XYZ file of C-alpha atoms in Angstrom:
565
model
C 20.090 -23.849 6.787
C 18.774 -23.148 9.695
C 16.957 -26.397 10.842
C 13.238 -25.001 11.284
C 13.846 -24.951 7.070
C 13.657 -28.982 6.479
C 11.001 -29.388 9.215
C 9.290 -32.725 8.699
C 10.442 -32.687 4.826
C 10.033 -36.915 4.109
C 6.662 -36.771 6.606
C 5.100 -34.158 4.062
C 6.648 -35.590 1.099
C 4.873 -38.693 1.581
C 1.172 -37.202 2.275
C 1.579 -35.341 -0.953
C 2.189 -38.480 -2.449
C -1.041 -39.718 -0.660
C -2.919 -36.628 -1.925
C -1.739 -35.667 -5.271
C -4.478 -38.422 -6.634
C -7.316 -36.386 -5.411
C -5.667 -32.760 -5.663
C -3.461 -30.698 -8.277
C 0.029 -31.457 -7.812
C 2.187 -28.912 -6.519
C 3.973 -26.821 -9.550
C 7.036 -28.278 -9.886
C 9.163 -25.158 -8.995
C 8.355 -26.180 -5.438
C 10.228 -27.594 -3.679
C 9.028 -30.326 -0.547
C 9.886 -28.988 2.986
C 11.155 -25.836 2.758
C 9.662 -23.062 4.725
C 10.606 -19.651 4.949
C 9.594 -17.602 8.994
C 8.750 -13.605 8.718
C 8.950 -11.613 11.403
C 5.810 -9.297 10.723
C 3.896 -7.420 13.591
C 0.549 -7.355 11.994
C -3.054 -9.118 12.496
C -4.960 -11.024 9.299
C -8.600 -9.826 10.339
C -10.580 -10.942 7.068
C -10.221 -12.772 3.654
C -11.070 -10.320 2.537
C -9.393 -6.885 2.353
C -11.688 -5.194 -0.536
C -14.270 -5.486 2.680
C -11.571 -4.391 5.341
C -7.996 -3.049 3.993
C -5.319 -3.110 6.595
C -2.502 -3.742 6.834
C -2.282 -7.013 7.539
C -4.603 -8.015 5.470
C -3.334 -6.662 2.451
C -0.254 -8.266 3.536
C -1.295 -11.639 3.330
C -4.221 -10.755 0.403
C -1.171 -9.927 -1.829
C 0.117 -13.565 -0.969
C -3.330 -15.602 -1.544
C -5.366 -13.224 -4.097
C -3.895 -12.712 -8.186
C -5.013 -9.607 -9.537
C -4.511 -7.645 -13.199
C -1.850 -5.689 -11.409
C -0.343 -3.523 -8.345
C -0.034 0.354 -7.796
C 3.677 0.872 -7.122
C 5.002 4.506 -6.851
C 1.712 5.800 -8.585
C 1.844 3.860 -11.550
C -0.176 0.377 -12.396
C 2.328 -2.256 -13.030
C 0.418 -5.578 -14.947
C 0.359 -8.883 -14.261
C -1.050 -10.061 -18.205
C -0.657 -14.172 -16.473
C -3.795 -12.927 -14.800
C -5.600 -11.091 -17.411
C -5.315 -8.046 -19.497
C -6.978 -4.628 -18.709
C -7.610 -2.249 -22.360
C -10.289 0.609 -23.202
C -12.158 -0.606 -25.993
C -14.064 2.665 -26.235
C -12.903 6.730 -25.373
C -16.793 7.692 -25.571
C -18.527 6.259 -23.717
C -15.802 5.851 -21.436
C -15.682 1.524 -21.429
C -12.898 -0.584 -20.477
C -12.436 -4.567 -20.740
C -11.281 -6.628 -18.220
C -9.765 -10.348 -19.525
C -9.690 -12.733 -17.630
C -6.468 -15.524 -19.226
C -7.214 -18.786 -17.672
C -5.792 -18.082 -13.234
C -8.256 -21.008 -11.604
C -9.249 -20.684 -7.285
C -7.670 -23.346 -5.810
C -10.167 -25.991 -4.957
C -10.640 -25.683 -9.352
C -13.436 -23.906 -9.796
C -11.845 -21.262 -12.434
C -11.820 -17.459 -12.409
C -14.657 -15.835 -15.199
C -16.763 -12.454 -15.215
C -19.041 -13.429 -12.592
C -16.056 -12.534 -10.109
C -15.462 -9.820 -11.830
C -18.706 -8.686 -11.505
C -19.149 -9.745 -8.211
C -15.915 -7.043 -7.750
C -16.960 -4.535 -9.679
C -20.251 -4.369 -8.150
C -18.286 -3.607 -4.824
C -16.390 -1.009 -6.105
C -19.688 0.703 -7.438
C -20.775 0.503 -4.242
C -22.606 -1.795 -3.989
C -21.814 -3.678 -0.110
C -20.926 -0.585 1.565
C -21.853 -0.857 5.132
C -25.223 0.711 5.411
C -26.290 0.169 1.812
C -28.944 -2.660 2.116
C -30.115 -1.841 -1.081
C -29.169 -1.595 -5.168
C -31.170 2.391 -4.700
C -28.346 3.760 -2.155
C -26.766 6.352 -3.514
C -23.930 5.026 -6.550
C -24.968 2.021 -8.049
C -28.229 3.215 -8.925
C -25.460 5.779 -10.988
C -23.485 3.235 -12.704
C -24.437 1.030 -15.886
C -24.007 -2.888 -15.280
C -21.142 -4.426 -17.253
C -21.572 -6.380 -20.559
C -20.257 -9.823 -19.304
C -19.510 -12.537 -21.450
C -19.623 -15.013 -19.770
C -18.103 -17.511 -22.911
C -14.212 -15.448 -23.197
C -14.554 -14.726 -19.090
C -14.393 -10.319 -19.191
C -16.431 -8.274 -18.416
C -16.849 -4.342 -20.385
C -16.815 -1.496 -17.505
C -18.556 2.216 -18.845
C -17.599 4.496 -16.503
C -19.330 7.996 -16.069
C -16.149 9.367 -16.923
C -12.229 9.135 -18.510
C -10.732 7.563 -15.031
C -6.395 7.348 -13.996
C -7.164 4.412 -12.489
C -8.837 2.530 -15.146
C -6.751 -0.226 -14.630
C -6.460 -0.935 -10.929
C -10.301 -0.181 -10.772
C -11.393 -3.862 -10.880
C -10.103 -6.588 -8.414
C -11.130 -10.023 -7.402
C -10.911 -9.632 -3.543
C -13.255 -13.118 -3.288
C -14.445 -16.092 -5.102
C -18.168 -15.294 -6.307
C -18.903 -18.995 -6.172
C -18.099 -18.988 -2.451
C -20.361 -15.665 -2.110
C -23.268 -17.437 -4.238
C -23.438 -20.432 -2.337
C -23.248 -18.729 1.016
C -26.255 -16.080 0.295
C -28.277 -18.227 -1.236
C -27.799 -21.791 -0.124
C -26.749 -23.195 -3.280
C -24.401 -25.902 -3.304
C -24.148 -26.080 -6.618
C -20.410 -23.576 -7.992
C -21.535 -22.954 -10.964
C -25.402 -22.057 -10.311
C -24.219 -20.271 -7.310
C -21.883 -17.904 -10.272
C -24.974 -17.333 -12.143
C -27.007 -16.244 -9.242
C -24.543 -13.785 -8.396
C -24.494 -11.662 -12.187
C -28.142 -12.073 -11.957
C -28.671 -10.664 -8.648
C -26.526 -7.538 -9.552
C -27.965 -7.736 -13.523
C -31.484 -7.812 -12.268
C -30.537 -5.110 -9.193
C -32.386 -8.014 -6.723
C -32.375 -5.556 -3.490
C -32.721 -8.543 -1.281
C -30.032 -11.252 -3.342
C -27.514 -8.068 -2.516
C -28.042 -7.889 0.279
C -27.917 -11.765 0.950
C -24.529 -11.203 -0.857
C -23.546 -7.418 0.547
C -24.066 -9.539 4.496
C -21.114 -12.713 2.945
C -19.093 -10.159 1.127
C -19.053 -7.736 4.450
C -18.785 -10.288 7.204
C -18.163 -13.749 5.691
C -14.710 -14.282 5.381
C -13.906 -12.277 8.981
C -11.280 -14.860 11.006
C -13.199 -16.374 13.830
C -11.802 -15.308 17.183
C -8.379 -16.778 18.102
C -8.314 -17.867 14.506
C -9.463 -21.218 14.732
C -11.887 -23.240 12.659
C -12.266 -20.629 10.000
C -14.636 -22.392 7.142
C -12.831 -24.367 4.450
C -14.640 -22.621 1.891
C -13.347 -19.862 2.553
C -9.565 -20.316 2.364
C -10.080 -21.045 -1.727
C -7.251 -18.675 -3.140
C -5.948 -17.507 -6.567
C -2.763 -16.729 -5.310
C 0.962 -18.355 -5.595
C -0.479 -19.278 -1.978
C -3.168 -20.159 0.254
C -4.294 -19.872 3.419
C -3.308 -23.090 5.356
C -3.700 -21.892 9.498
C -4.370 -18.539 11.956
C -2.641 -19.033 15.815
C -3.812 -16.351 17.572
C -1.656 -15.388 21.471
C -0.630 -13.033 23.621
C 3.013 -12.354 22.143
C 0.838 -12.052 18.417
C -0.661 -13.615 15.466
C 0.547 -16.407 13.159
C -0.166 -17.045 10.137
C 0.729 -20.073 7.630
C 0.592 -20.196 3.953
C 1.468 -23.094 2.198
C 2.149 -23.055 -1.617
C -1.155 -23.342 -3.967
C -1.675 -26.342 -6.072
C -3.656 -24.370 -8.480
C -1.058 -21.221 -8.947
C -0.640 -21.484 -12.914
C 0.772 -17.578 -12.983
C 3.843 -15.525 -14.556
C 5.478 -16.804 -11.820
C 4.610 -19.761 -9.444
C 5.712 -20.014 -5.566
C 9.434 -22.276 -4.533
C 8.821 -22.808 -1.236
C 6.289 -25.216 0.526
C 5.237 -22.600 3.561
C 5.403 -19.550 5.209
C 5.262 -18.759 8.287
C 4.439 -14.972 9.422
C 5.195 -15.141 12.934
C 5.025 -12.158 15.932
C 8.579 -10.178 15.044
C 8.957 -10.651 18.725
C 11.470 -7.770 21.242
C 14.683 -8.245 19.184
C 13.806 -8.815 15.588
C 17.075 -8.825 14.113
C 18.670 -11.170 16.508
C 16.703 -13.274 15.421
C 17.419 -13.450 12.033
C 19.086 -16.607 11.233
C 18.105 -19.108 14.071
C 13.456 -18.032 14.689
C 13.112 -15.565 11.567
C 14.926 -15.952 7.919
C 13.092 -12.415 7.140
C 12.270 -9.156 8.989
C 11.206 -5.726 8.505
C 12.800 -2.862 10.845
C 13.080 1.225 10.860
C 17.063 2.340 11.106
C 16.913 2.596 14.731
C 20.311 3.800 16.661
C 20.097 0.656 18.527
C 19.500 -1.630 14.861
C 22.871 0.063 13.830
C 25.428 -2.610 14.971
C 23.460 -5.974 14.476
C 22.747 -4.505 10.957
C 26.259 -4.708 10.723
C 27.285 -7.410 11.980
C 25.086 -9.055 9.704
C 25.618 -7.957 7.216
C 29.350 -8.641 7.805
C 28.525 -12.596 7.643
C 27.211 -11.764 4.401
C 23.066 -11.515 5.242
C 21.557 -8.911 2.649
C 19.551 -5.644 3.992
C 17.459 -4.597 1.535
C 16.565 -0.619 1.715
C 13.140 0.832 0.161
C 10.971 3.649 1.122
C 7.920 2.689 3.428
C 5.609 5.391 1.726
C 6.307 8.398 3.958
C 8.174 11.502 3.415
C 9.258 13.800 6.071
C 8.031 17.032 5.999
C 8.132 20.109 7.878
C 4.778 21.353 7.478
C 3.013 25.191 7.971
C 0.060 25.972 9.584
C -0.896 28.869 7.342
C -2.601 31.692 10.093
C -0.601 33.630 13.401
C 2.975 33.878 12.644
C 2.495 31.740 8.861
C -0.547 34.128 7.823
C 1.687 35.490 4.846
C 2.456 32.989 2.265
C 5.816 35.457 2.323
C 6.738 34.346 5.937
C 6.208 30.761 5.364
C 8.715 30.973 2.473
C 11.204 32.562 4.113
C 10.738 29.681 7.067
C 10.657 27.016 4.182
C 13.576 28.792 2.901
C 15.505 28.617 6.005
C 15.247 24.783 6.407
C 18.804 22.882 6.719
C 17.578 19.919 4.826
C 20.553 17.683 5.106
C 21.309 18.858 8.468
C 17.987 17.222 9.389
C 18.531 14.126 8.194
C 21.847 13.439 9.766
C 20.687 15.069 13.072
C 18.009 12.572 12.862
C 19.012 9.660 10.830
C 23.082 9.411 12.580
C 24.634 6.007 11.696
C 21.508 5.972 8.957
C 21.158 9.161 7.170
C 22.468 6.800 3.745
C 19.830 5.155 4.132
C 17.556 8.340 4.350
C 16.403 9.688 0.390
C 15.958 13.420 -0.519
C 12.696 14.172 -2.196
C 11.545 17.462 -3.127
C 8.109 16.174 -3.801
C 4.941 15.864 -1.995
C 3.014 13.885 -4.382
C 5.616 11.797 -5.942
C 7.939 8.967 -4.824
C 11.528 9.996 -5.198
C 12.935 7.495 -7.752
C 9.752 7.048 -9.149
C 8.644 7.768 -12.685
C 6.800 10.145 -11.766
C 9.591 12.162 -9.515
C 11.564 14.052 -11.742
C 8.589 15.514 -14.434
C 7.142 16.275 -10.992
C 10.209 17.649 -9.509
C 11.105 20.089 -12.049
C 7.892 20.803 -13.083
C 6.568 22.455 -9.479
C 8.912 24.769 -8.884
C 11.166 23.481 -5.962
C 13.826 24.467 -7.160
C 13.670 28.637 -7.181
C 10.562 28.763 -4.622
C 11.758 26.451 -1.847
C 15.069 26.384 -2.140
C 17.608 26.931 0.430
C 18.123 31.162 0.969
C 21.245 32.663 0.543
C 21.199 34.815 3.053
C 17.976 33.537 6.338
C 18.896 36.358 8.042
C 17.504 39.421 4.834
C 14.770 36.603 3.240
C 12.474 36.341 6.970
C 13.534 39.958 7.591
C 11.724 40.820 3.639
C 8.846 39.030 4.802
C 8.379 41.143 7.232
C 9.174 38.574 10.116
C 10.377 40.528 13.642
C 13.217 39.649 13.995
C 12.159 36.792 17.784
C 9.323 36.229 16.301
C 7.610 32.982 18.020
C 7.517 29.508 15.772
C 6.102 26.422 17.745
C 7.229 23.702 16.432
C 4.837 19.946 16.863
C 7.217 16.643 16.166
C 6.654 13.322 18.108
C 9.167 13.328 21.112
C 9.452 9.628 21.567
C 10.532 8.790 17.751
C 14.543 9.527 17.394
C 14.779 11.162 13.874
C 11.627 13.821 14.331
C 13.702 14.203 17.471
C 17.092 14.605 16.234
C 15.227 16.392 12.903
C 13.855 19.616 15.394
C 17.014 20.316 16.979
C 18.623 20.791 13.434
C 15.421 22.877 13.045
C 15.511 24.434 15.801
C 19.358 26.054 15.453
C 18.760 27.128 12.449
C 15.895 28.776 12.940
C 17.526 30.567 15.740
C 20.341 31.780 13.689
C 18.148 33.177 11.354
C 16.470 34.695 13.591
C 13.407 33.079 14.212
C 12.814 31.797 18.141
C 11.566 28.745 18.426
C 9.356 26.538 20.890
C 9.662 23.654 21.846
C 5.874 22.096 20.868
C 6.705 18.304 20.816
C 4.157 15.853 21.774
C 3.986 11.746 22.329
C 0.664 11.151 20.054
C 1.654 13.719 16.955
C -1.526 12.930 15.295
C -3.755 13.926 18.180
C -1.908 16.789 18.101
C -2.652 18.030 14.306
C -6.118 17.805 15.316
C -6.179 19.277 18.123
C -3.980 22.646 16.393
C -2.032 25.334 18.483
C 1.234 24.890 16.764
C 2.983 26.963 13.281
C 5.118 24.406 13.085
C 5.581 20.311 12.345
C 8.431 18.095 11.662
C 5.747 14.663 11.104
C 5.998 11.874 7.612
C 2.769 12.706 5.080
C 2.049 9.822 2.978
C 3.069 9.876 -0.589
C -0.976 9.313 -2.002
C -0.535 6.751 -4.581
C -4.226 7.777 -6.176
C -5.501 11.161 -7.678
C -8.241 10.649 -4.446
C -5.766 10.543 -1.985
C -4.358 13.047 -3.301
C -7.937 14.433 -2.816
C -8.240 12.931 0.678
C -4.647 14.929 1.774
C -4.712 17.912 -0.041
C -8.246 18.902 -1.219
C -10.084 22.119 0.491
C -12.494 19.394 0.929
C -10.414 15.761 1.843
C -11.701 13.943 3.954
C -7.609 13.460 5.606
C -6.698 17.350 4.518
C -3.190 18.177 5.792
C -4.180 22.217 4.707
C -6.716 24.363 6.546
C -5.903 26.665 3.097
C -9.051 26.539 0.535
C -7.658 26.083 -3.281
C -10.292 26.422 -6.087
C -6.720 25.670 -8.751
C -5.856 23.106 -6.789
C -9.408 21.518 -6.558
C -9.951 22.061 -10.249
C -6.767 20.298 -11.302
C -7.069 17.280 -9.110
C -10.670 16.683 -10.438
C -8.398 17.298 -14.105
C -6.222 14.179 -12.759
C -8.363 12.168 -12.036
C -10.027 11.958 -15.403
C -6.461 12.193 -16.835
C -5.608 8.865 -18.873
C -2.139 8.990 -19.970
C 0.305 7.918 -17.797
C 2.760 11.346 -19.823
C -0.584 14.186 -19.576
C -1.065 12.620 -16.061
C 2.331 12.863 -14.329
C 2.240 17.456 -15.864
C -1.125 17.449 -13.962
C 0.243 15.892 -11.252
C 3.448 18.639 -11.445
C 0.632 21.323 -11.719
C -0.811 20.226 -8.206
C 2.542 20.066 -7.052
C 3.498 23.472 -8.240
C 0.053 24.213 -6.484
C 2.128 23.574 -3.373
C 5.234 25.058 -3.795
C 3.734 28.837 -4.161
C 1.414 27.966 -1.364
C 4.474 27.667 1.078
C 3.185 25.140 3.450
C 4.927 22.374 3.216
C 8.884 21.591 2.528
C 9.452 17.655 2.205
C 12.879 16.482 2.618
C 13.302 12.882 3.304
C 11.591 9.578 2.225
C 11.635 7.058 5.467
C 13.487 4.222 5.270
C 12.671 0.222 5.572
C 15.343 -2.162 6.122
C 14.340 -5.918 4.832
C 17.203 -8.577 6.488
C 17.401 -11.449 5.102
C 19.533 -14.830 6.235
C 21.668 -16.052 4.767
C 20.134 -19.236 2.936
C 16.727 -17.445 1.749
C 17.319 -16.004 -1.890
C 14.384 -14.436 -4.753
C 13.059 -11.653 -2.181
C 12.452 -8.308 -3.305
C 11.473 -5.407 -0.779
C 9.554 -2.318 -2.719
C 8.711 1.073 -1.648
C 5.556 1.785 -0.769
C 3.060 1.355 2.346
C 1.295 -1.468 1.567
C 2.547 -5.381 1.055
C 5.950 -4.023 0.789
C 7.207 -7.730 0.894
C 4.772 -10.547 0.540
C 4.035 -8.736 -3.315
C 7.286 -11.066 -3.943
C 6.626 -14.495 -2.047
C 6.788 -15.855 -5.856
C 9.873 -15.162 -6.343
C 11.630 -16.479 -2.093
C 13.480 -20.159 -2.466
C 15.851 -21.627 -0.538
C 19.014 -21.946 -1.256
C 20.183 -25.867 -1.233
């Protein structure tokens, strides 16, 4: 066992004993004095992740906030120890968000006021620049029915909503927001003030709440002097301290005595510390857990750790490597695009890009679903990818049949500094030239900027796997604000709109497959591998289960983390 995990165990035990008379006892699962150090390169900027949904804020929120569940690989995974979500009426579409008996770490129960505050945020009441309830969406959204005794709210949506299970969250405490917004001292009075403000559409009161929502939970410069009332938690851990230094930010989490979820914490303290220049080398010393990418420099040290019984978990980071085509110039015609994409040797791109790590990359044929997810098999089978964009029997003949002259130039964009992209480009260049295409090296040190500037024909890029219909619309809709495709398609837009209103999970997968089929027919992209993430654990750490995806892939499992005796 590394020394830092048992620091001051006796002192901590004495502190716990002294505080036992004035604070809830720690759950019996917590082993006093245990400590786990996690390497991270993110930053905590706000304790309200709904107002500032950065990677660091979401990662911490997963540890300090409870909710009805999470979207994982496109599916909702519920936490019924927090509460339940159920459709209570089909017309108009109405959903009940019903809390169990969770409480905040200061002992105040979560109730309908917290849910109503979360609903108001999702309805746009506190959006930046919205000074009153009359701005846009809040005016159109009917205020939910509140059952204060039952600790639930019934939310009526304008139409059936695909994301109904995750639509309402509780990012911050209503009693804290109410006390700060209205200068109140009593917790229950503050909750009632929040409820009245929303129910009565009190513009002045809502503006005061909005100011607290957007600004009060911001982490002060350097992380010092965080007001105690802002530290209340509903999750298995609560924030204890934030320290800033030149090398990065350190965030200290401690077990929440009030948490009584399905799984209560087992370690007393978790420190998220700067990962440093060589995080893999720090495992077993200053670090117990670290997540890294599969680079060549990591291969030997990780192999040595595995030989010494350290655990290495491989998941994906929620993105897929894709050959993306600009549907203009040499690729103005769909047949030309299809001929090029059918020529792409996916396995060769992975082998040349990943090298010794090629087995860590999971093959994929979907832009809209993650390999291994419940939706993936349906989407991949129904999209028509295998027939339309499967491997060409004769790439030269297919190019000629598409009317593309030998030697036609394709400017390929990729990130020069990324090992995988550079290797994949080399494999694509060789295959394309063998098929009669002339490939120009249009590599860049800033692929994002180069994509926006244009001038390229094909790009080897990582694309986020969308988790919600809104994500699909943003990436692939004709008017998407993060559009990856300069090719409008009314059919695809209509299917995305249908997906957004499809409540049944099985029907939604079929509609998602239809959306993917429009992308396959357009022949604008060939996904070929999910981008891996490696989670490395010290021998003495157990219960860690990294999950796929971009958000809180590690901290979602903090309640199960333990230190082996």
